[in-house]
mmCIF file of C-alpha atoms in Angstrom:
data_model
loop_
_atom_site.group_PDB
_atom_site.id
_atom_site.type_symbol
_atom_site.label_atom_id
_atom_site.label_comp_id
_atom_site.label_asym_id
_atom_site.label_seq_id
_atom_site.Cartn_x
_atom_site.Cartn_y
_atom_site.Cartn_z
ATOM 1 C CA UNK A 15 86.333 0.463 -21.688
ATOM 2 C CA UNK A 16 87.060 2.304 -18.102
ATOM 3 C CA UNK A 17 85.474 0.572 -15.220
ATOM 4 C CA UNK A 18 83.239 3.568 -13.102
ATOM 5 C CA UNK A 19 83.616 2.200 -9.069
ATOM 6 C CA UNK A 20 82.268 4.057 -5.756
ATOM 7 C CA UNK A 21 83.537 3.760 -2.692
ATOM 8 C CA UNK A 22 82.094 5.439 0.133
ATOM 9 C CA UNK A 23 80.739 5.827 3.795
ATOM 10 C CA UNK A 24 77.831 7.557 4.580
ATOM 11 C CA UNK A 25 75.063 8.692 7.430
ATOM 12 C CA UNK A 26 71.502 7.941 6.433
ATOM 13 C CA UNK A 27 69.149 8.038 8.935
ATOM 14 C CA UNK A 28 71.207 7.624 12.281
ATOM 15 C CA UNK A 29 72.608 4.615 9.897
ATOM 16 C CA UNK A 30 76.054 4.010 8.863
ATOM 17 C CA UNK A 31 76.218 2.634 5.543
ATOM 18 C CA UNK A 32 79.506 1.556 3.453
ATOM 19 C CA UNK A 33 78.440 1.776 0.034
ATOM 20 C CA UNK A 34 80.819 -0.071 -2.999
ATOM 21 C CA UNK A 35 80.489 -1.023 -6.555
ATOM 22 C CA UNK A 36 82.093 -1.496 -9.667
ATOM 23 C CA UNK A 37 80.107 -0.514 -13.228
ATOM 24 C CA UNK A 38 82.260 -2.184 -16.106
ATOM 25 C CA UNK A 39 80.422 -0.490 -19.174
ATOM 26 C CA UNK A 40 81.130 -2.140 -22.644
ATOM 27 C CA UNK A 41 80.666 0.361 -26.032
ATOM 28 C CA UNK A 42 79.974 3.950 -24.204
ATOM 29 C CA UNK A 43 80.956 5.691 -21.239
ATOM 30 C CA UNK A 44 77.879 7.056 -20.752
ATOM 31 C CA UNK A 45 75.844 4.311 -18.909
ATOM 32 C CA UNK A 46 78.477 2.899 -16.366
ATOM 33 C CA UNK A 47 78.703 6.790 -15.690
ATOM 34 C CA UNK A 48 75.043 7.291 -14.993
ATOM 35 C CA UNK A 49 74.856 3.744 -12.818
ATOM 36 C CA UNK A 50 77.846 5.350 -10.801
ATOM 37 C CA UNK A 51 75.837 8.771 -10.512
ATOM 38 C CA UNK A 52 72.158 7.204 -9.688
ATOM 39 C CA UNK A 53 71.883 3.138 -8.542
ATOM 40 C CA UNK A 54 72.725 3.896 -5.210
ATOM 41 C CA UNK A 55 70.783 7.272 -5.299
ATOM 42 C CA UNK A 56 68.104 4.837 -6.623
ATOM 43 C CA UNK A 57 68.461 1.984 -4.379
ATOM 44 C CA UNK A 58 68.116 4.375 -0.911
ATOM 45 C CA UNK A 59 64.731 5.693 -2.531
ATOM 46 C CA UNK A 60 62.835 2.568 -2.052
ATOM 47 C CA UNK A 61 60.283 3.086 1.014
ATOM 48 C CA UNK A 62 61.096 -0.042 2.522
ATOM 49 C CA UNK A 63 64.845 -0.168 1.457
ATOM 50 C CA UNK A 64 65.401 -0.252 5.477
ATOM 51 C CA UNK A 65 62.722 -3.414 5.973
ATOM 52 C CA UNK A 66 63.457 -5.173 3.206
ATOM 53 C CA UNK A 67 66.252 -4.500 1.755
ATOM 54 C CA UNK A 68 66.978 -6.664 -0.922
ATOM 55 C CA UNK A 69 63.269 -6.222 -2.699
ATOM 56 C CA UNK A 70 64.617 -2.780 -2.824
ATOM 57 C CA UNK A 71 67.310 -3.556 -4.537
ATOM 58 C CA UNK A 72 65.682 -5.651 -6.934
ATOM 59 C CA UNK A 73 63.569 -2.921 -7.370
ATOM 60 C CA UNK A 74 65.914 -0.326 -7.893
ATOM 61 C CA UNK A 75 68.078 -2.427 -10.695
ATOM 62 C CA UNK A 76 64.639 -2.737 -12.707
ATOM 63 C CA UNK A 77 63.634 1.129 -12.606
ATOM 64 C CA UNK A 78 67.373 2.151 -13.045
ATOM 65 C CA UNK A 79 67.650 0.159 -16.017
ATOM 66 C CA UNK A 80 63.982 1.027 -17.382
ATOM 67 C CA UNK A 81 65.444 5.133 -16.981
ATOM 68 C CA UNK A 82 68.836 3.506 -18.887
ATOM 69 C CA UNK A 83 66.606 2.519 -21.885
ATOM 70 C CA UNK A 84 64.343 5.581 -22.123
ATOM 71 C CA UNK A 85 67.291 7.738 -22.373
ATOM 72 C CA UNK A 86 69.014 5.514 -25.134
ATOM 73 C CA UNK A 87 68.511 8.238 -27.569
ATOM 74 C CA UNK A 88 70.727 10.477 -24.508
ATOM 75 C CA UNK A 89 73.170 7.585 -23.284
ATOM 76 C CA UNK A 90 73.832 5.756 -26.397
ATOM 77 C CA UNK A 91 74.372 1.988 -27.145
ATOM 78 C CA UNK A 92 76.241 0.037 -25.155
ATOM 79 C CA UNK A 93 74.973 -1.083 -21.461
ATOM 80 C CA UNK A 94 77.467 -1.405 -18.405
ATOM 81 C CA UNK A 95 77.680 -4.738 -16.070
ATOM 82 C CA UNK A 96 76.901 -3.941 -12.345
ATOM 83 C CA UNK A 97 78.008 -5.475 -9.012
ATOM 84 C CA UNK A 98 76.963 -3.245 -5.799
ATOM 85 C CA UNK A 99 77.219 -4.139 -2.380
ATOM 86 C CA UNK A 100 75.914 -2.540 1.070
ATOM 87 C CA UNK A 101 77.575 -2.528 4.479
ATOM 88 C CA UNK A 102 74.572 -1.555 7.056
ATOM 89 C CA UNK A 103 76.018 -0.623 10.296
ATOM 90 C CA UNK A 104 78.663 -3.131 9.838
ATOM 91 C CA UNK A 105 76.738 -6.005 10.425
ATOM 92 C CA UNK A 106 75.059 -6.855 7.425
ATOM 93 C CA UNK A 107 76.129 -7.074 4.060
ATOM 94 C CA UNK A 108 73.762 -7.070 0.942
ATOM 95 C CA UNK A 109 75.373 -7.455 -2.487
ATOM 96 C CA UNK A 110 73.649 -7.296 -6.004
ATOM 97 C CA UNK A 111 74.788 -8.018 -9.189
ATOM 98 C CA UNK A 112 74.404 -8.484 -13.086
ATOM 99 C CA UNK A 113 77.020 -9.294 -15.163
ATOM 100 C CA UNK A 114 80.283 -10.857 -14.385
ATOM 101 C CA UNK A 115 81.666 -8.329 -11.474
ATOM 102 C CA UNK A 116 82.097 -10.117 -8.618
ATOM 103 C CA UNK A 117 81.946 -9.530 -5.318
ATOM 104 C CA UNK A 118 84.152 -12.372 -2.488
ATOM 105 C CA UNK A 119 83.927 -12.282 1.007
ATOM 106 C CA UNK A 120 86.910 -13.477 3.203
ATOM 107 C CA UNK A 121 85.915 -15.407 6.679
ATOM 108 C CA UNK A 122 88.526 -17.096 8.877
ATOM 109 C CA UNK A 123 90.922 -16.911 5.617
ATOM 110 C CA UNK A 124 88.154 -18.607 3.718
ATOM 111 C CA UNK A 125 86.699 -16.990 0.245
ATOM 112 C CA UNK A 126 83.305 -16.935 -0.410
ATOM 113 C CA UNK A 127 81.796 -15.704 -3.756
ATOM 114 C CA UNK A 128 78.178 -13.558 -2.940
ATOM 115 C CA UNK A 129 77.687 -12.381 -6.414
ATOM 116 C CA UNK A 130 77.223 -14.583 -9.687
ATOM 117 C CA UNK A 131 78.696 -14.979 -12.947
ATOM 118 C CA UNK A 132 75.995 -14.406 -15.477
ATOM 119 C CA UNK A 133 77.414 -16.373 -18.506
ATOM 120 C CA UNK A 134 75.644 -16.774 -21.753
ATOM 121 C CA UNK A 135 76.328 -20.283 -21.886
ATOM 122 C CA UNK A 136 74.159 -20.715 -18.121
ATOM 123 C CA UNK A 137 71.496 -18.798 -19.146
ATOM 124 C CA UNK A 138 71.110 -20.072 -23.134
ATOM 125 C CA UNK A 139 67.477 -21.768 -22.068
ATOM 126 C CA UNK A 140 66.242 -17.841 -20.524
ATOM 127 C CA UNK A 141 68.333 -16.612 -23.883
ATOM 128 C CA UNK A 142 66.688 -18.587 -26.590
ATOM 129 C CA UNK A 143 63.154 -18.575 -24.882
ATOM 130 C CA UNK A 144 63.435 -15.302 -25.191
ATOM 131 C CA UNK A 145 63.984 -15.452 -29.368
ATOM 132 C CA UNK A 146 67.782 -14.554 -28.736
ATOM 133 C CA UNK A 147 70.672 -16.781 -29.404
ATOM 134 C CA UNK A 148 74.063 -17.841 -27.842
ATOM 135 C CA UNK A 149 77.112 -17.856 -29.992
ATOM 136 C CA UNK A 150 80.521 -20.448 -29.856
ATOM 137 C CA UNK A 151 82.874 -19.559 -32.079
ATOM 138 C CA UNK A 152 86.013 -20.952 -31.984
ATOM 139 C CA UNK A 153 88.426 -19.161 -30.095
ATOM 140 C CA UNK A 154 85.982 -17.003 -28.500
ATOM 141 C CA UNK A 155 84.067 -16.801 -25.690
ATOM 142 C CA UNK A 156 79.994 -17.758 -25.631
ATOM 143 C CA UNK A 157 78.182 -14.170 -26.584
ATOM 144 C CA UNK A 158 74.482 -13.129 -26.640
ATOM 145 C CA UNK A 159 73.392 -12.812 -30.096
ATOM 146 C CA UNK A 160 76.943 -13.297 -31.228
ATOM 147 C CA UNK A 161 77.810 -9.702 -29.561
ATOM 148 C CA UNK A 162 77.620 -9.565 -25.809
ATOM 149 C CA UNK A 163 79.831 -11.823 -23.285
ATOM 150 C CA UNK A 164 77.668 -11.543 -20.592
ATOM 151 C CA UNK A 165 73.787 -12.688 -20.116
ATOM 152 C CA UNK A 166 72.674 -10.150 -17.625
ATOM 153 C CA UNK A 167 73.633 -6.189 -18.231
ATOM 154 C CA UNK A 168 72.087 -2.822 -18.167
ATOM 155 C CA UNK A 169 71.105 -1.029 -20.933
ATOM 156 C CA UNK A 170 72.509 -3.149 -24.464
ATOM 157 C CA UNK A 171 69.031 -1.544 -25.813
ATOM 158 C CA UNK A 172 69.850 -3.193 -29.184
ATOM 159 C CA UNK A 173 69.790 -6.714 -27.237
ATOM 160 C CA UNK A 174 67.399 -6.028 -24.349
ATOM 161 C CA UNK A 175 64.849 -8.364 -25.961
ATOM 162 C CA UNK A 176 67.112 -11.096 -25.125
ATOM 163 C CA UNK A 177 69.080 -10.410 -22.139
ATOM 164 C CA UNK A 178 68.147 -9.800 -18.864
ATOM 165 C CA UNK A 179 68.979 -6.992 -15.622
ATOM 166 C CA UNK A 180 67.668 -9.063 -12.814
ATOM 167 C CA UNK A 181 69.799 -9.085 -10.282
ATOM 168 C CA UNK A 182 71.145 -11.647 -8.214
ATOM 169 C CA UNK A 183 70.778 -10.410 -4.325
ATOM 170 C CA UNK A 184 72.933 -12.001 -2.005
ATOM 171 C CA UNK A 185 72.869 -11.063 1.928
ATOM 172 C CA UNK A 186 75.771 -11.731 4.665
ATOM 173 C CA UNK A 187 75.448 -11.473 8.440
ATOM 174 C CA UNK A 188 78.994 -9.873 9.549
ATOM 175 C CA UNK A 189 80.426 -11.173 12.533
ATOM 176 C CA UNK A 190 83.838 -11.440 13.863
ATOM 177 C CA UNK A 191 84.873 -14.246 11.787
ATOM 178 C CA UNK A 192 84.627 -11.801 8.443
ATOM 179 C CA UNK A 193 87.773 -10.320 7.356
ATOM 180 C CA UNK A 194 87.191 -8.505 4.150
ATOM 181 C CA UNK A 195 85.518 -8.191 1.320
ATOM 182 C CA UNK A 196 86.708 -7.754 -2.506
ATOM 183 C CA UNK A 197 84.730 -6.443 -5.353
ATOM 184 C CA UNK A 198 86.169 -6.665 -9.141
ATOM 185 C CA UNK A 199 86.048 -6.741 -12.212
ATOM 186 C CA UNK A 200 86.420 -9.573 -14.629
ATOM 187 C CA UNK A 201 89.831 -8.544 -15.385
ATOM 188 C CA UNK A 202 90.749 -10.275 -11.982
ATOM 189 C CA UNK A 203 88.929 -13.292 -11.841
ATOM 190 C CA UNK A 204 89.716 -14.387 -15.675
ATOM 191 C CA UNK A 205 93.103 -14.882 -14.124
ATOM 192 C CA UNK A 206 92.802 -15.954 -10.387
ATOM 193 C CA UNK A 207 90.768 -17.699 -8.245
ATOM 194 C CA UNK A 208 88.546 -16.648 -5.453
ATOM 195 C CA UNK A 209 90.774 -17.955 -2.828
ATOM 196 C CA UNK A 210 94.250 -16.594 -4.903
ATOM 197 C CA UNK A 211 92.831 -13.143 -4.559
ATOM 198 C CA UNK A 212 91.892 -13.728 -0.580
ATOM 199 C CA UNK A 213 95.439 -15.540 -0.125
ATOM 200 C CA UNK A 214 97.139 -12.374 -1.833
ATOM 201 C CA UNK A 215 96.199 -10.633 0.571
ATOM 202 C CA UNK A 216 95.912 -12.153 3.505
ATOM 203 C CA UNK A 217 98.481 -10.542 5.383
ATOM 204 C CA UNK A 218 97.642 -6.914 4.262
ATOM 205 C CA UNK A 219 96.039 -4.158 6.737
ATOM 206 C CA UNK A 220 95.600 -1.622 4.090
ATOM 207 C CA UNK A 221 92.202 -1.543 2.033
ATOM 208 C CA UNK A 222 94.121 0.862 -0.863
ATOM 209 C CA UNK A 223 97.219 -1.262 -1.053
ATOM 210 C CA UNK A 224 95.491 -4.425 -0.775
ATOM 211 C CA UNK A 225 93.293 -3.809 -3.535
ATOM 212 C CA UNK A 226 96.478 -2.149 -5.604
ATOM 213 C CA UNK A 227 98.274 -5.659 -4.248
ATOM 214 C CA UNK A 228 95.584 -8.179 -6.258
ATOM 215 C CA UNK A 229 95.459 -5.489 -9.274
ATOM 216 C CA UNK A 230 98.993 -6.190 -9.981
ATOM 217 C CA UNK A 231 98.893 -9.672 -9.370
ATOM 218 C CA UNK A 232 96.121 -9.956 -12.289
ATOM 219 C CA UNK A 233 98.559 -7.547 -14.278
ATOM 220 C CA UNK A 234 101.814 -9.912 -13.629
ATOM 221 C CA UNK A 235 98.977 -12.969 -14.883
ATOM 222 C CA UNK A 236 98.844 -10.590 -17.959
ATOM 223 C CA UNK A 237 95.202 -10.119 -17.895
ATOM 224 C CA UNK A 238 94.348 -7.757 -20.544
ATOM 225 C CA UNK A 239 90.937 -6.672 -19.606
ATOM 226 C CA UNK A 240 90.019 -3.580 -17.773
ATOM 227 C CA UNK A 241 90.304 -4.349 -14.074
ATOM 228 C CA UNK A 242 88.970 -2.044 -10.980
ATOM 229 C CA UNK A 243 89.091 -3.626 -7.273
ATOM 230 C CA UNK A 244 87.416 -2.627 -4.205
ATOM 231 C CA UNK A 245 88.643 -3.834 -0.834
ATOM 232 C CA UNK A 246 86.860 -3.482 2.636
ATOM 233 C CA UNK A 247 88.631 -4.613 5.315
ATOM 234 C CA UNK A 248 85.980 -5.274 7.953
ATOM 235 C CA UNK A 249 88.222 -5.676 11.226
#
């Protein structure tokens, strides 16, 4: 399934913001399409997004995926993972995240994850409160319900009973210590490390060809998921 990533800088309210994320959708196009065309849309919305931003966030993920599920019937089955993250003026950095996206911050050659792995096998207490069920089969990897590999998603209608989309929300101050940040999929860390991808790249200027540079790492690792990487280099 193709990942669906934005990357862009934009003017909002004599504000610079740097806005990133990576939507890795699992049994339809449709939803990591619509995340890509409305979270952020979404997220700027909220009244107090400026305030407090990451109760807008939180906000945002909930509605978005509330809209996701009333237009099943529109979008399909399936749901899309989600991690999202918000340079403000260059000196803050807010990242949200469901799923298993992730989203690494460099400082002083030092990786730091700000997102987190939602695994089925964390979460099994939330899962199975919640009537569901997490599978081990051997061979394979924990699922929801036997079907889905992650605990936290958008959309998954057909599961929603027992998974959840609340966010993680993660904030960074950025000072002159912070060198870049990387946002991927979990085609790249099912094959490298936080600190591997950082080291990769340590010596690269170039946002394009350093996230090109850890793609084809993860390819010459032969991971054989989909995998979509984000790099902003911050000085």
């Amino acid at each position: 399934m193709e990942d669906y990533v934005v990357a862009e800088f934009k003017q909002v309210d004599d504000h610079e913001l740097g806005l990133f994320a990576i939507f890795d959708g699992h049994l339809s196009h449709d939803i990591p399409d619509y995340l890509r065309s409305h979270l952020f849309v979404n997220i700027l919305k909220e009244p107090d997004f400026w305030t407090k931003t990451e109760s807008a966030v939180r906000r945002a993920y909930h509605m978005t995926d509330t809209t996701i599920l009333e237009k099943a019937g529109d979008l399909g089955r399936g749901g899309s993972t989600a991690v999202t993250a918000i340079l403000i003026d260059c000196q803050k950095l807010v990242v949200a995240n469901v799923g298993d996206s992730r989203a690494v911050i460099c400082k002083n050659g030092v990786a730091k994850q700000l997102s987190v792995d939602h695994e089925p096998s964390k979460e099994r207490t939330d899962i199975e409160d919640r009537g569901g069920f997490v599978s081990r089969f051997p061979g394979d990897v924990p699922r929801v319900d036997g079907q889905l590999a992650v605990a936290r998603a958008f959309g998954d209608k057909s599961l929603k009973e027992h998974l959840s989309s609340e966010p993680d929300v993660a904030s960074e101050v950025i000072d002159e210590d912070t060198e870049f940040i990387i946002l991927a999929s979990d085609g790249i860390w099912k094959v490298m490390t936080n600190q591997e991808a950082v080291d990769c790249i340590k010596n690269v200027n170039d946002a394009k060809l350093a996230a090109k540079h850890i793609t084809e790492e993860a390819l010459a690792r032969n991971s054989s998921d989909d995998i979509s990487c984000i790099v902003v280099m911050l000085h």
